PDB file of C-alpha atoms in Angstrom:
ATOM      1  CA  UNK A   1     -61.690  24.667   6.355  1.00  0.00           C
ATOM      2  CA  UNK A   2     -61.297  26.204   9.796  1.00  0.00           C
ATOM      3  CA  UNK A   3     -63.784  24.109  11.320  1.00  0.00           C
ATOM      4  CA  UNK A   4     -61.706  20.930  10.377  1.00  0.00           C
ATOM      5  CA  UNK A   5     -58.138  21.924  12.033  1.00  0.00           C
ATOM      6  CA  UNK A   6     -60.467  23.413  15.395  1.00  0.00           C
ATOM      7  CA  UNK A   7     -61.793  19.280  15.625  1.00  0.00           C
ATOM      8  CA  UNK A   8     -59.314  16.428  15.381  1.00  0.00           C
ATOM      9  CA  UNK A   9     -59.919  13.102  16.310  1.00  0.00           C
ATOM     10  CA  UNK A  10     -57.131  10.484  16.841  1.00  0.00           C
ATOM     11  CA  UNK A  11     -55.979   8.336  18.962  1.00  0.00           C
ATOM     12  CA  UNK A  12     -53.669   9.931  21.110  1.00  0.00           C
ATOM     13  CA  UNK A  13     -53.053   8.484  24.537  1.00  0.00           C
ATOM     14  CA  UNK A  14     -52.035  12.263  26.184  1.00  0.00           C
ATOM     15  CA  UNK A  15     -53.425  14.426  28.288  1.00  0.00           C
ATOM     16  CA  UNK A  16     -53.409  16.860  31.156  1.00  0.00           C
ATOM     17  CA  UNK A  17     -55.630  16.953  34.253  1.00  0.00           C
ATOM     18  CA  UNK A  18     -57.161  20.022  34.589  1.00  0.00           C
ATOM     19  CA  UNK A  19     -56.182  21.741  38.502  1.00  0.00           C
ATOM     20  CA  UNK A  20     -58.558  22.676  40.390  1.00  0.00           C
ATOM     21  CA  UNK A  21     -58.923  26.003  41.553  1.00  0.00           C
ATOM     22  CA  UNK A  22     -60.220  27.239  45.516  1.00  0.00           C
ATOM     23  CA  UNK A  23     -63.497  27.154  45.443  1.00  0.00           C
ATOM     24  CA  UNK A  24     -65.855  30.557  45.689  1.00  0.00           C
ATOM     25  CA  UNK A  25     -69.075  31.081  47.700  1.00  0.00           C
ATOM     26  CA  UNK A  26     -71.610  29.415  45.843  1.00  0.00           C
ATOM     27  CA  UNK A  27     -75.709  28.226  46.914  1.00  0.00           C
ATOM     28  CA  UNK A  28     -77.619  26.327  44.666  1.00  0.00           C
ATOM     29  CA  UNK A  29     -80.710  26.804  43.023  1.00  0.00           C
ATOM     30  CA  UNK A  30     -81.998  23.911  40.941  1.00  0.00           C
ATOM     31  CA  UNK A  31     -85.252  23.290  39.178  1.00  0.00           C
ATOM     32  CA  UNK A  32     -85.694  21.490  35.702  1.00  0.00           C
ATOM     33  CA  UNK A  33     -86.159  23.832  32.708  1.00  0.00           C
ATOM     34  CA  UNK A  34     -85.775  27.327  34.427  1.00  0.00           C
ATOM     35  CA  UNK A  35     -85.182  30.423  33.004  1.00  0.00           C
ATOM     36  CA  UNK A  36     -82.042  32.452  34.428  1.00  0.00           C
ATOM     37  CA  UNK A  37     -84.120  35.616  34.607  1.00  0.00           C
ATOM     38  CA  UNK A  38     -87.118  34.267  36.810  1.00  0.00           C
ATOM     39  CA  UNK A  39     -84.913  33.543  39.255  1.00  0.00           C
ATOM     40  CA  UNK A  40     -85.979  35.207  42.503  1.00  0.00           C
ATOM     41  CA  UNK A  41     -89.713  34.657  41.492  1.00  0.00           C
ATOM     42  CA  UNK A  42     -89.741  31.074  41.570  1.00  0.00           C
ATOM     43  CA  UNK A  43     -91.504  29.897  44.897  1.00  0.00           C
ATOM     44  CA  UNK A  44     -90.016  26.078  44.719  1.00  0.00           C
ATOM     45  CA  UNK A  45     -86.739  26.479  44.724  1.00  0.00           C
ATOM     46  CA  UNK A  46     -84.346  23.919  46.467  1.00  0.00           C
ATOM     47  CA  UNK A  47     -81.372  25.826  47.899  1.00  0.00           C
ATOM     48  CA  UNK A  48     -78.409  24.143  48.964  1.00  0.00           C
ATOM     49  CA  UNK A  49     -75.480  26.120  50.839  1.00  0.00           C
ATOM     50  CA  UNK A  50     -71.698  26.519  50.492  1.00  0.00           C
ATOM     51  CA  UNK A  51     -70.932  22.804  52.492  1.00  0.00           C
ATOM     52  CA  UNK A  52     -73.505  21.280  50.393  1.00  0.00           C
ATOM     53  CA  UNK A  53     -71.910  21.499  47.328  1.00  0.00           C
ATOM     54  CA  UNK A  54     -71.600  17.525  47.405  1.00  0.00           C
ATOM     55  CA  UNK A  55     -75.960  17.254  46.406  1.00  0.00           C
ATOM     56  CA  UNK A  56     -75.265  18.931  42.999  1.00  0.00           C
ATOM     57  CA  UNK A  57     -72.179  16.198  42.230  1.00  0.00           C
ATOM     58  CA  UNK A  58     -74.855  13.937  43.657  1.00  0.00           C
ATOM     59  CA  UNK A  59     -77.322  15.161  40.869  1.00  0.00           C
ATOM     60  CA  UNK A  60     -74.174  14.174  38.650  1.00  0.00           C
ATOM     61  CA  UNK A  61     -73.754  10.950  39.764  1.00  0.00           C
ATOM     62  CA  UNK A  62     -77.095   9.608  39.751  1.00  0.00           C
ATOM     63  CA  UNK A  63     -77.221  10.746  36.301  1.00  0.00           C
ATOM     64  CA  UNK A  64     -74.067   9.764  34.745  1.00  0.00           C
ATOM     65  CA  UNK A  65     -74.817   6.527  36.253  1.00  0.00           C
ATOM     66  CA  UNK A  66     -78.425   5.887  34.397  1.00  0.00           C
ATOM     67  CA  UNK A  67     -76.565   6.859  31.479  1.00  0.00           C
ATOM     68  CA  UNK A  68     -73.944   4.160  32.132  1.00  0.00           C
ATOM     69  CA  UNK A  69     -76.456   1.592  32.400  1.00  0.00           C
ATOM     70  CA  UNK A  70     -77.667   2.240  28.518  1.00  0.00           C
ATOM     71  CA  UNK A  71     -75.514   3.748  27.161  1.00  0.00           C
ATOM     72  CA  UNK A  72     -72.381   2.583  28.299  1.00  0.00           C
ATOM     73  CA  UNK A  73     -69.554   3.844  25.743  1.00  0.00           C
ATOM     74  CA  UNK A  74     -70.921   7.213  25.591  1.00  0.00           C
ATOM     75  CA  UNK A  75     -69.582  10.471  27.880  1.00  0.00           C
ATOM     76  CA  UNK A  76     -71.688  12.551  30.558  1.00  0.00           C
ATOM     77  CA  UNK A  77     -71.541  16.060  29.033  1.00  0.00           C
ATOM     78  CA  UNK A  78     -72.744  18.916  30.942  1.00  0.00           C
ATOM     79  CA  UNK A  79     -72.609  22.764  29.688  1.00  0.00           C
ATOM     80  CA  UNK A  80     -71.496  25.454  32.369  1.00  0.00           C
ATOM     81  CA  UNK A  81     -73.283  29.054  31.290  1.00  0.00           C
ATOM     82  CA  UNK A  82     -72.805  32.108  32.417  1.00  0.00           C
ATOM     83  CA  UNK A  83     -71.515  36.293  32.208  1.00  0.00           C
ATOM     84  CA  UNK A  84     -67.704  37.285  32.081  1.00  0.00           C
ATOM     85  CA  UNK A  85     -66.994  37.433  35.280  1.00  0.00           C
ATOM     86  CA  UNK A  86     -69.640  35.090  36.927  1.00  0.00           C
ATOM     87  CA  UNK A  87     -66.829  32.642  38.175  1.00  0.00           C
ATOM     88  CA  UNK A  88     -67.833  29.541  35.960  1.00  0.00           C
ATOM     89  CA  UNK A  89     -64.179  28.406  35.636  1.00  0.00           C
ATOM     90  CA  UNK A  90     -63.627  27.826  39.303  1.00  0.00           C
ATOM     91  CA  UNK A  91     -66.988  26.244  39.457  1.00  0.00           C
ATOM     92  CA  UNK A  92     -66.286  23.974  36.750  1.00  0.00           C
ATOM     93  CA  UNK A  93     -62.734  23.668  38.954  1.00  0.00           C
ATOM     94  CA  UNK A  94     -64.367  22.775  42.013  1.00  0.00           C
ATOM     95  CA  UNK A  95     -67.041  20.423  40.516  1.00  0.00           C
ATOM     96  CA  UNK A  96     -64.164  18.594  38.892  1.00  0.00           C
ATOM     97  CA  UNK A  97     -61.903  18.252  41.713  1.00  0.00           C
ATOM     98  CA  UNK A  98     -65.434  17.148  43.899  1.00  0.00           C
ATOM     99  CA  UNK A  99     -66.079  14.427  41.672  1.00  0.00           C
ATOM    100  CA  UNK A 100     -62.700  13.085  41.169  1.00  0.00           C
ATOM    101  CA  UNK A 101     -62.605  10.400  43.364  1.00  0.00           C
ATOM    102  CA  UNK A 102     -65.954   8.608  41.330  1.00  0.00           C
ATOM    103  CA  UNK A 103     -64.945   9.197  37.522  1.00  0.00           C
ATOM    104  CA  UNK A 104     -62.140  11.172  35.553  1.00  0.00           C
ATOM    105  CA  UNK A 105     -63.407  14.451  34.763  1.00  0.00           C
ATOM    106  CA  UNK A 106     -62.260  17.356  32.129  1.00  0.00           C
ATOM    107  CA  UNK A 107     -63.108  20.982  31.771  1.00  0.00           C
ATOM    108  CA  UNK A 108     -63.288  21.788  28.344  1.00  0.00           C
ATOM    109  CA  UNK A 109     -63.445  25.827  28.108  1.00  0.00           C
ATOM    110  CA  UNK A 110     -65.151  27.499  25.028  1.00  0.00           C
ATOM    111  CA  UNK A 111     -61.974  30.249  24.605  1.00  0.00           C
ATOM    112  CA  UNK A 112     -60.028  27.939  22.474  1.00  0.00           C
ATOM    113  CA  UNK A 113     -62.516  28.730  19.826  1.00  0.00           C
ATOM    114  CA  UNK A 114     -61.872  32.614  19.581  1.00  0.00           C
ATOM    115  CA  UNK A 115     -61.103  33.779  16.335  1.00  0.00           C
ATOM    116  CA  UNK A 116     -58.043  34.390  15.471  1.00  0.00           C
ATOM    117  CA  UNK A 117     -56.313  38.007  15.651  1.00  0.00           C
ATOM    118  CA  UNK A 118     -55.660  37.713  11.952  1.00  0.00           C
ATOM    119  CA  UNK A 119     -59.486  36.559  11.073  1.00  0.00           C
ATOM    120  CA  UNK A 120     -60.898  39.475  13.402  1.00  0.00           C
ATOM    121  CA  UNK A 121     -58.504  41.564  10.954  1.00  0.00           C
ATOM    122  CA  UNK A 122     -60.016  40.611   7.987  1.00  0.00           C
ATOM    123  CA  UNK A 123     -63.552  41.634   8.572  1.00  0.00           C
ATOM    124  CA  UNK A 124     -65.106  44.609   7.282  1.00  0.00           C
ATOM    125  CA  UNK A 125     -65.143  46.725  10.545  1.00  0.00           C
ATOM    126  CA  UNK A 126     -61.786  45.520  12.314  1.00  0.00           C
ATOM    127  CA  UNK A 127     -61.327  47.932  14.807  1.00  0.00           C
ATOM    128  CA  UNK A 128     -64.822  46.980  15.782  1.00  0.00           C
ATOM    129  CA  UNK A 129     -64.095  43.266  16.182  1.00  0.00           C
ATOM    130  CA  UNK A 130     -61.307  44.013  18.203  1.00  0.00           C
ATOM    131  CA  UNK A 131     -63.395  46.208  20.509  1.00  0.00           C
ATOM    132  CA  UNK A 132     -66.010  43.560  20.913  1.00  0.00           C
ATOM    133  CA  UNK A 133     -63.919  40.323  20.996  1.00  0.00           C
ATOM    134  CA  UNK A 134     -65.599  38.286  23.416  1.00  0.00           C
ATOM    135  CA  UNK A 135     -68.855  38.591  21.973  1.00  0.00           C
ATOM    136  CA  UNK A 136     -70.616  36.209  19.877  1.00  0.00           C
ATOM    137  CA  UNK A 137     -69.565  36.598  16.373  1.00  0.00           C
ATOM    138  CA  UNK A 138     -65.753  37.349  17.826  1.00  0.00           C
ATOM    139  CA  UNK A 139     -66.164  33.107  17.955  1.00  0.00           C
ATOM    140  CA  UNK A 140     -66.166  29.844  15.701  1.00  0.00           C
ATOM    141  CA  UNK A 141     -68.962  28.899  17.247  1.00  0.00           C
ATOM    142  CA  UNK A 142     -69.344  26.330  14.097  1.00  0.00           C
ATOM    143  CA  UNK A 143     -66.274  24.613  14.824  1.00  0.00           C
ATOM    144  CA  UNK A 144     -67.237  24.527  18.795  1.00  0.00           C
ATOM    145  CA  UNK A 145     -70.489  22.873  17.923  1.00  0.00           C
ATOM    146  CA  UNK A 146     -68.947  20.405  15.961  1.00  0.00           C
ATOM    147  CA  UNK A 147     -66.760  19.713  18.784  1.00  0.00           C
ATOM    148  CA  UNK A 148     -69.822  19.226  20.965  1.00  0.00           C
ATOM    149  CA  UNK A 149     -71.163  16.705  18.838  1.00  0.00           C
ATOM    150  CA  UNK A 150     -68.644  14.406  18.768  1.00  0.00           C
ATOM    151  CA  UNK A 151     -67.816  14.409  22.420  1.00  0.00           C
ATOM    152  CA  UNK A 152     -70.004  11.804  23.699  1.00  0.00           C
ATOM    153  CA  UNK A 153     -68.233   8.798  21.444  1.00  0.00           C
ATOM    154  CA  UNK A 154     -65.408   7.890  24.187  1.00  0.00           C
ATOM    155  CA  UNK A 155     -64.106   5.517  21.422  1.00  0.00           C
ATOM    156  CA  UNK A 156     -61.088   7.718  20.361  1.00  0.00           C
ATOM    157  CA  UNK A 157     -59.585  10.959  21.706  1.00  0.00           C
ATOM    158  CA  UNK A 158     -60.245  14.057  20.825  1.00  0.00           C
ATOM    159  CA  UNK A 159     -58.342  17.177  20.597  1.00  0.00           C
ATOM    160  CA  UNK A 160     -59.710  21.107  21.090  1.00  0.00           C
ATOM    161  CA  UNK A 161     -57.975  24.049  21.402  1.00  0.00           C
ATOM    162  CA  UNK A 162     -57.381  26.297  24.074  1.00  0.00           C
ATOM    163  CA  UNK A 163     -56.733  29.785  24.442  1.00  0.00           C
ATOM    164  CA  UNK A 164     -53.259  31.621  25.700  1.00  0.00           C
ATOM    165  CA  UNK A 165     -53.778  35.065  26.868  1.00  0.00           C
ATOM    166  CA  UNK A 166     -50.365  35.936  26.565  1.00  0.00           C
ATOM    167  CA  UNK A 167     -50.912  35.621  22.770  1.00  0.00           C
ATOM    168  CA  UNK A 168     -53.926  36.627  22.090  1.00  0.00           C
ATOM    169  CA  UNK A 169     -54.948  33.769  20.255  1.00  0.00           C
ATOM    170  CA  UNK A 170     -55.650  29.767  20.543  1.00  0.00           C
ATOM    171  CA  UNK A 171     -53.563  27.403  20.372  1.00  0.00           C
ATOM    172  CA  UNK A 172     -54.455  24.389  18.421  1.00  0.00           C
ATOM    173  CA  UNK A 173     -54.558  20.727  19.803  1.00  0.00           C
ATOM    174  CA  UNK A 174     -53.467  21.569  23.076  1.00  0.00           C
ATOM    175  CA  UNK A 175     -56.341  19.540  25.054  1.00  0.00           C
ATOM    176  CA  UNK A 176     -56.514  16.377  24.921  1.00  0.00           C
ATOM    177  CA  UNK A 177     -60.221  14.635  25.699  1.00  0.00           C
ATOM    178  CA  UNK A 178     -58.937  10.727  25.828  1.00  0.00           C
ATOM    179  CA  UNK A 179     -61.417   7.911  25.754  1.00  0.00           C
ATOM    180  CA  UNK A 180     -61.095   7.064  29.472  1.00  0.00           C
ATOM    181  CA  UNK A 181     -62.461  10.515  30.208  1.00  0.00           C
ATOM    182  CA  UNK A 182     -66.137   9.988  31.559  1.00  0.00           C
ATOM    183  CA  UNK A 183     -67.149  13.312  32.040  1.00  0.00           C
ATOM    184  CA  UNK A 184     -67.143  17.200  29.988  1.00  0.00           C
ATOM    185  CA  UNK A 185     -67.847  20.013  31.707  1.00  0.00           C
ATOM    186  CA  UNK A 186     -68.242  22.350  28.734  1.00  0.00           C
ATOM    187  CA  UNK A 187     -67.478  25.938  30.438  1.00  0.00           C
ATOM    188  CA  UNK A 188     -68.269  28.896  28.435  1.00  0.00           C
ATOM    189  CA  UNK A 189     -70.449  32.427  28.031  1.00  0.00           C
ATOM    190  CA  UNK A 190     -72.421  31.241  25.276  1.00  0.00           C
ATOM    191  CA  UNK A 191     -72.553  27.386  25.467  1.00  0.00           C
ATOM    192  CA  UNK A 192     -76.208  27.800  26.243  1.00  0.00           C
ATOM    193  CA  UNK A 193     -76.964  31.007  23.977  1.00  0.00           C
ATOM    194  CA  UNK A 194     -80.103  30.712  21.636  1.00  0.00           C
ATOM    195  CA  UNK A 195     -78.301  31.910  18.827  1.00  0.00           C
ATOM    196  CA  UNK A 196     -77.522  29.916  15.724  1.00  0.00           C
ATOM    197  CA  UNK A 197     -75.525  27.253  16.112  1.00  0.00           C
ATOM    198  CA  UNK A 198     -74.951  27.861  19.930  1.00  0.00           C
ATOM    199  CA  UNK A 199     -78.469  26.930  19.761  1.00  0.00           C
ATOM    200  CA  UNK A 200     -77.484  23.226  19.273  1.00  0.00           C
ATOM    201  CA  UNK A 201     -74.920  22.642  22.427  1.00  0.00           C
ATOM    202  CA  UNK A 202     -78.092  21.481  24.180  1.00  0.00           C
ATOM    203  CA  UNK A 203     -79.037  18.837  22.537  1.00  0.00           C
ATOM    204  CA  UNK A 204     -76.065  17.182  22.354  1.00  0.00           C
ATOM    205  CA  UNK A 205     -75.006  17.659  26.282  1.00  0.00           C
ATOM    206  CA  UNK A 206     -76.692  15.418  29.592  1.00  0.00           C
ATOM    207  CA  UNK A 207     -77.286  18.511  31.634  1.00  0.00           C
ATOM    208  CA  UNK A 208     -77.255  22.595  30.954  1.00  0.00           C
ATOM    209  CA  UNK A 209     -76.213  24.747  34.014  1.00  0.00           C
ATOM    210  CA  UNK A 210     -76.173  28.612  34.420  1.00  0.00           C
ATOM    211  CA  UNK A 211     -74.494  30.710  36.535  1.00  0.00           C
ATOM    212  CA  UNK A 212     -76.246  33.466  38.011  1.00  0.00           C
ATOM    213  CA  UNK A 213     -74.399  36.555  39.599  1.00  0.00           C
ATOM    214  CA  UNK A 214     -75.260  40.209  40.454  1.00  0.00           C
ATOM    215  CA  UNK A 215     -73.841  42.700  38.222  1.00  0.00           C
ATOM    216  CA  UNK A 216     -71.953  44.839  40.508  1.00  0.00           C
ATOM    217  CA  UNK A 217     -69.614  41.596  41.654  1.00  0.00           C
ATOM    218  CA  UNK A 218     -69.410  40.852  37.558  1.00  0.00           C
ATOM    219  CA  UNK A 219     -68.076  44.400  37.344  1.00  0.00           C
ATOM    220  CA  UNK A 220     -66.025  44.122  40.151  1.00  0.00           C
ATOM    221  CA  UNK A 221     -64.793  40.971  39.248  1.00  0.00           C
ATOM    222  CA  UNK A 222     -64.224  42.085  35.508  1.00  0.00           C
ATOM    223  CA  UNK A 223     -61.727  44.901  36.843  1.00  0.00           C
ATOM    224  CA  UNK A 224     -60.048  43.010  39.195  1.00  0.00           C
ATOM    225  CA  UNK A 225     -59.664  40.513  36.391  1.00  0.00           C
ATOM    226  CA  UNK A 226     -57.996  43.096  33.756  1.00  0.00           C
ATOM    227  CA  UNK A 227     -55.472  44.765  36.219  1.00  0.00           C
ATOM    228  CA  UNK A 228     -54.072  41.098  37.070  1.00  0.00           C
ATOM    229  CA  UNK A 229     -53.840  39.560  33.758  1.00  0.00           C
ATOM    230  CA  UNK A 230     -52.005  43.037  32.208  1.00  0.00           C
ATOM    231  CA  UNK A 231     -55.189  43.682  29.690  1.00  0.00           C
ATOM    232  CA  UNK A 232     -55.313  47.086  31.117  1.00  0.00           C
ATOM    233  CA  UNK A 233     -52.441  49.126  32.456  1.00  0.00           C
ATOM    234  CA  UNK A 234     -54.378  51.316  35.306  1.00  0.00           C
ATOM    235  CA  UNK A 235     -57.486  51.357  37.198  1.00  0.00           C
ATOM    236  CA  UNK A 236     -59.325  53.654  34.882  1.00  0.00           C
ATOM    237  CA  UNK A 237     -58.951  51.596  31.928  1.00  0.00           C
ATOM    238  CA  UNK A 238     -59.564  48.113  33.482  1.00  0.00           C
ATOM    239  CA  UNK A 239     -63.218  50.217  34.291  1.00  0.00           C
ATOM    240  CA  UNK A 240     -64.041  51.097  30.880  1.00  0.00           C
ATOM    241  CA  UNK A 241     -63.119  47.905  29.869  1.00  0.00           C
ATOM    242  CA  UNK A 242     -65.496  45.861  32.424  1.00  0.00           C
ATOM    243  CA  UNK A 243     -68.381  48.632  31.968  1.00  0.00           C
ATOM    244  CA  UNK A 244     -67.545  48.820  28.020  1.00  0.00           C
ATOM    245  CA  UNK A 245     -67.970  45.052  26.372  1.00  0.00           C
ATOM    246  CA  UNK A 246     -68.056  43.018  29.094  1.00  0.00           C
ATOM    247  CA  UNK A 247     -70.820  43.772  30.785  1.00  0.00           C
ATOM    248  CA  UNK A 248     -72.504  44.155  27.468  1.00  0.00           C
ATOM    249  CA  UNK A 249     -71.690  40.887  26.565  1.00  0.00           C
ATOM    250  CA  UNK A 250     -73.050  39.612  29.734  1.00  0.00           C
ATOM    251  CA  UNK A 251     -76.414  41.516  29.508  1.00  0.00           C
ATOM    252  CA  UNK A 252     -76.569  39.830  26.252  1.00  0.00           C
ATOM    253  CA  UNK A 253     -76.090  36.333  27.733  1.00  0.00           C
ATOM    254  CA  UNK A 254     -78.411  37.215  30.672  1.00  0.00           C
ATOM    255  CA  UNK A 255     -81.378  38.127  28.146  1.00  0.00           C
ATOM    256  CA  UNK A 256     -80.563  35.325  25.207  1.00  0.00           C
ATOM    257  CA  UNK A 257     -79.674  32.131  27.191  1.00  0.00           C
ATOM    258  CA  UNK A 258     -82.071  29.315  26.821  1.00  0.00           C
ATOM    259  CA  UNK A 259     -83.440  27.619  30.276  1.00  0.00           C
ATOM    260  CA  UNK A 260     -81.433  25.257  31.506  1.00  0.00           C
ATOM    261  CA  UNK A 261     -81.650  22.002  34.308  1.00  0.00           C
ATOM    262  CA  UNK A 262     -79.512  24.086  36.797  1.00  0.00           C
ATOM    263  CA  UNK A 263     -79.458  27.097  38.065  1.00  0.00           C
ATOM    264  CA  UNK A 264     -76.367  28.051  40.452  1.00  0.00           C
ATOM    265  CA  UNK A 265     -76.667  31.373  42.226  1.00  0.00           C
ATOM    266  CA  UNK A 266     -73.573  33.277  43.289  1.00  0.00           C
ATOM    267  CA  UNK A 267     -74.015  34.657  46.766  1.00  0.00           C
TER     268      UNK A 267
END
């Protein structure tokens, strides 16, 4: 089944550090259990600026360590939500690289577990599910979840997939989650969607953050984004693109995420 070869467990001793990218503007927002959209209406908020990105890896390791104490062979997992565009890789990037020096740390993106080109083919409206890839369904989000579930056991390594843009398509095995790895940072639109079986991700994970940005630096992001990586070939069409299933596909997250620990607003 396809959920088998996206989840492989073995005991394979190689793997590659994820690099850390420069870190973007960032304040923090955090309050247990709060909803993405309530946001500016919240009275209690704690903000934290830019230089004090060290008191959200200090949430981290207060928590991985009560963890340690009872549950000592089991991963931290944390889930990094957010729209296209919202900048949740270099977060995950920077939180990595920031907490480097106290445990080994691995960003484990959700894009290895697109469908393939051929299995967006073979549905009933394939033009469709090539004009909406990115969005939910476009996903094995049963193979992800599984995935999920057995991250915590640090007993054996584990292998995901990731995703090569050049190709289009994932790439099986190519990440490597080995046993000494302490902490997942699960980075991905939908890891904290209600929907079924995205729905699950949270019980299985430590801690659930969301990234906040305003729409107009998503869409500016988004076509920025496009004319770099080649997906469009001129201004025009890098637009369409952002304004087209992007940003629809970020509304969507925006309006069907469940609360989560963290909130990080992009400033």
């Amino acid at each position: 089944m396809l959920i088998k070869s996206r989840v492989q467990i073995d005991k394979t001793q190689d793997t590659t550090t994820p690099q850390p990218q420069v870190p973007a503007r960032f304040a923090f927002f955090i309050k247990p259990s709060f909803p993405p959209h309530c946001l500016t209406t919240m009275p209690d908020q704690i903000t934290f600026s830019t230089t004090d990105i060290t008191e959200l890896c200090s949430r981290v390791r207060q928590n991985y360590n009560s963890k340690k104490q009872t549950n000592p062979n089991e991963r931290y997992l944390i889930s990094l939500a957010g729209a296209p565009g919202s900048g949740k890789t270099t977060f995950a990037d920077t939180i990595s690289q920031e907490l480097s020096g106290f445990a080994k740390v691995i960003v484990l993106p959700q894009d290895g577990f697109h469908l393939y080109r051929s299995e967006l083919l073979a549905m009933p409206d394939p033009e469709e599910a090539f004009r909406r890839r990115g969005a939910p369904f476009t996903f094995n989000a049963e193979a992800f979840v599984e995935l999920v579930s057995n991250l915590s056991d640090r007993s054996t390594a584990i292998k995901a997939p990731s995703f090569d843009h050049k190709l289009k398509d994932p790439i099986e095995d190519d990440i490597v989650i080995e046993p000494e790895i302490d902490i997942v940072i699960l980075e991905g639109n939908y890891v904290s969607l209600k929907d079924e079986h995205w729905n699950k991700i949270g019980g299985f994970v430590d801690d659930t953050w969301f990234i906040q940005t305003p729409e107009d630096l998503l869409r500016e992001r988004l076509i920025k984004r496009h004319l770099e990586a080649g997906i469009a070939s001129n201004e025009q069409e890098a637009i369409e693109r952002a304004e087209g299933s992007d940003m629809d596909n970020g509304r969507y997250i925006i309006a069907n995420s469940n609360p989560t620990n963290v909130v990080i607003v992009t400033k």
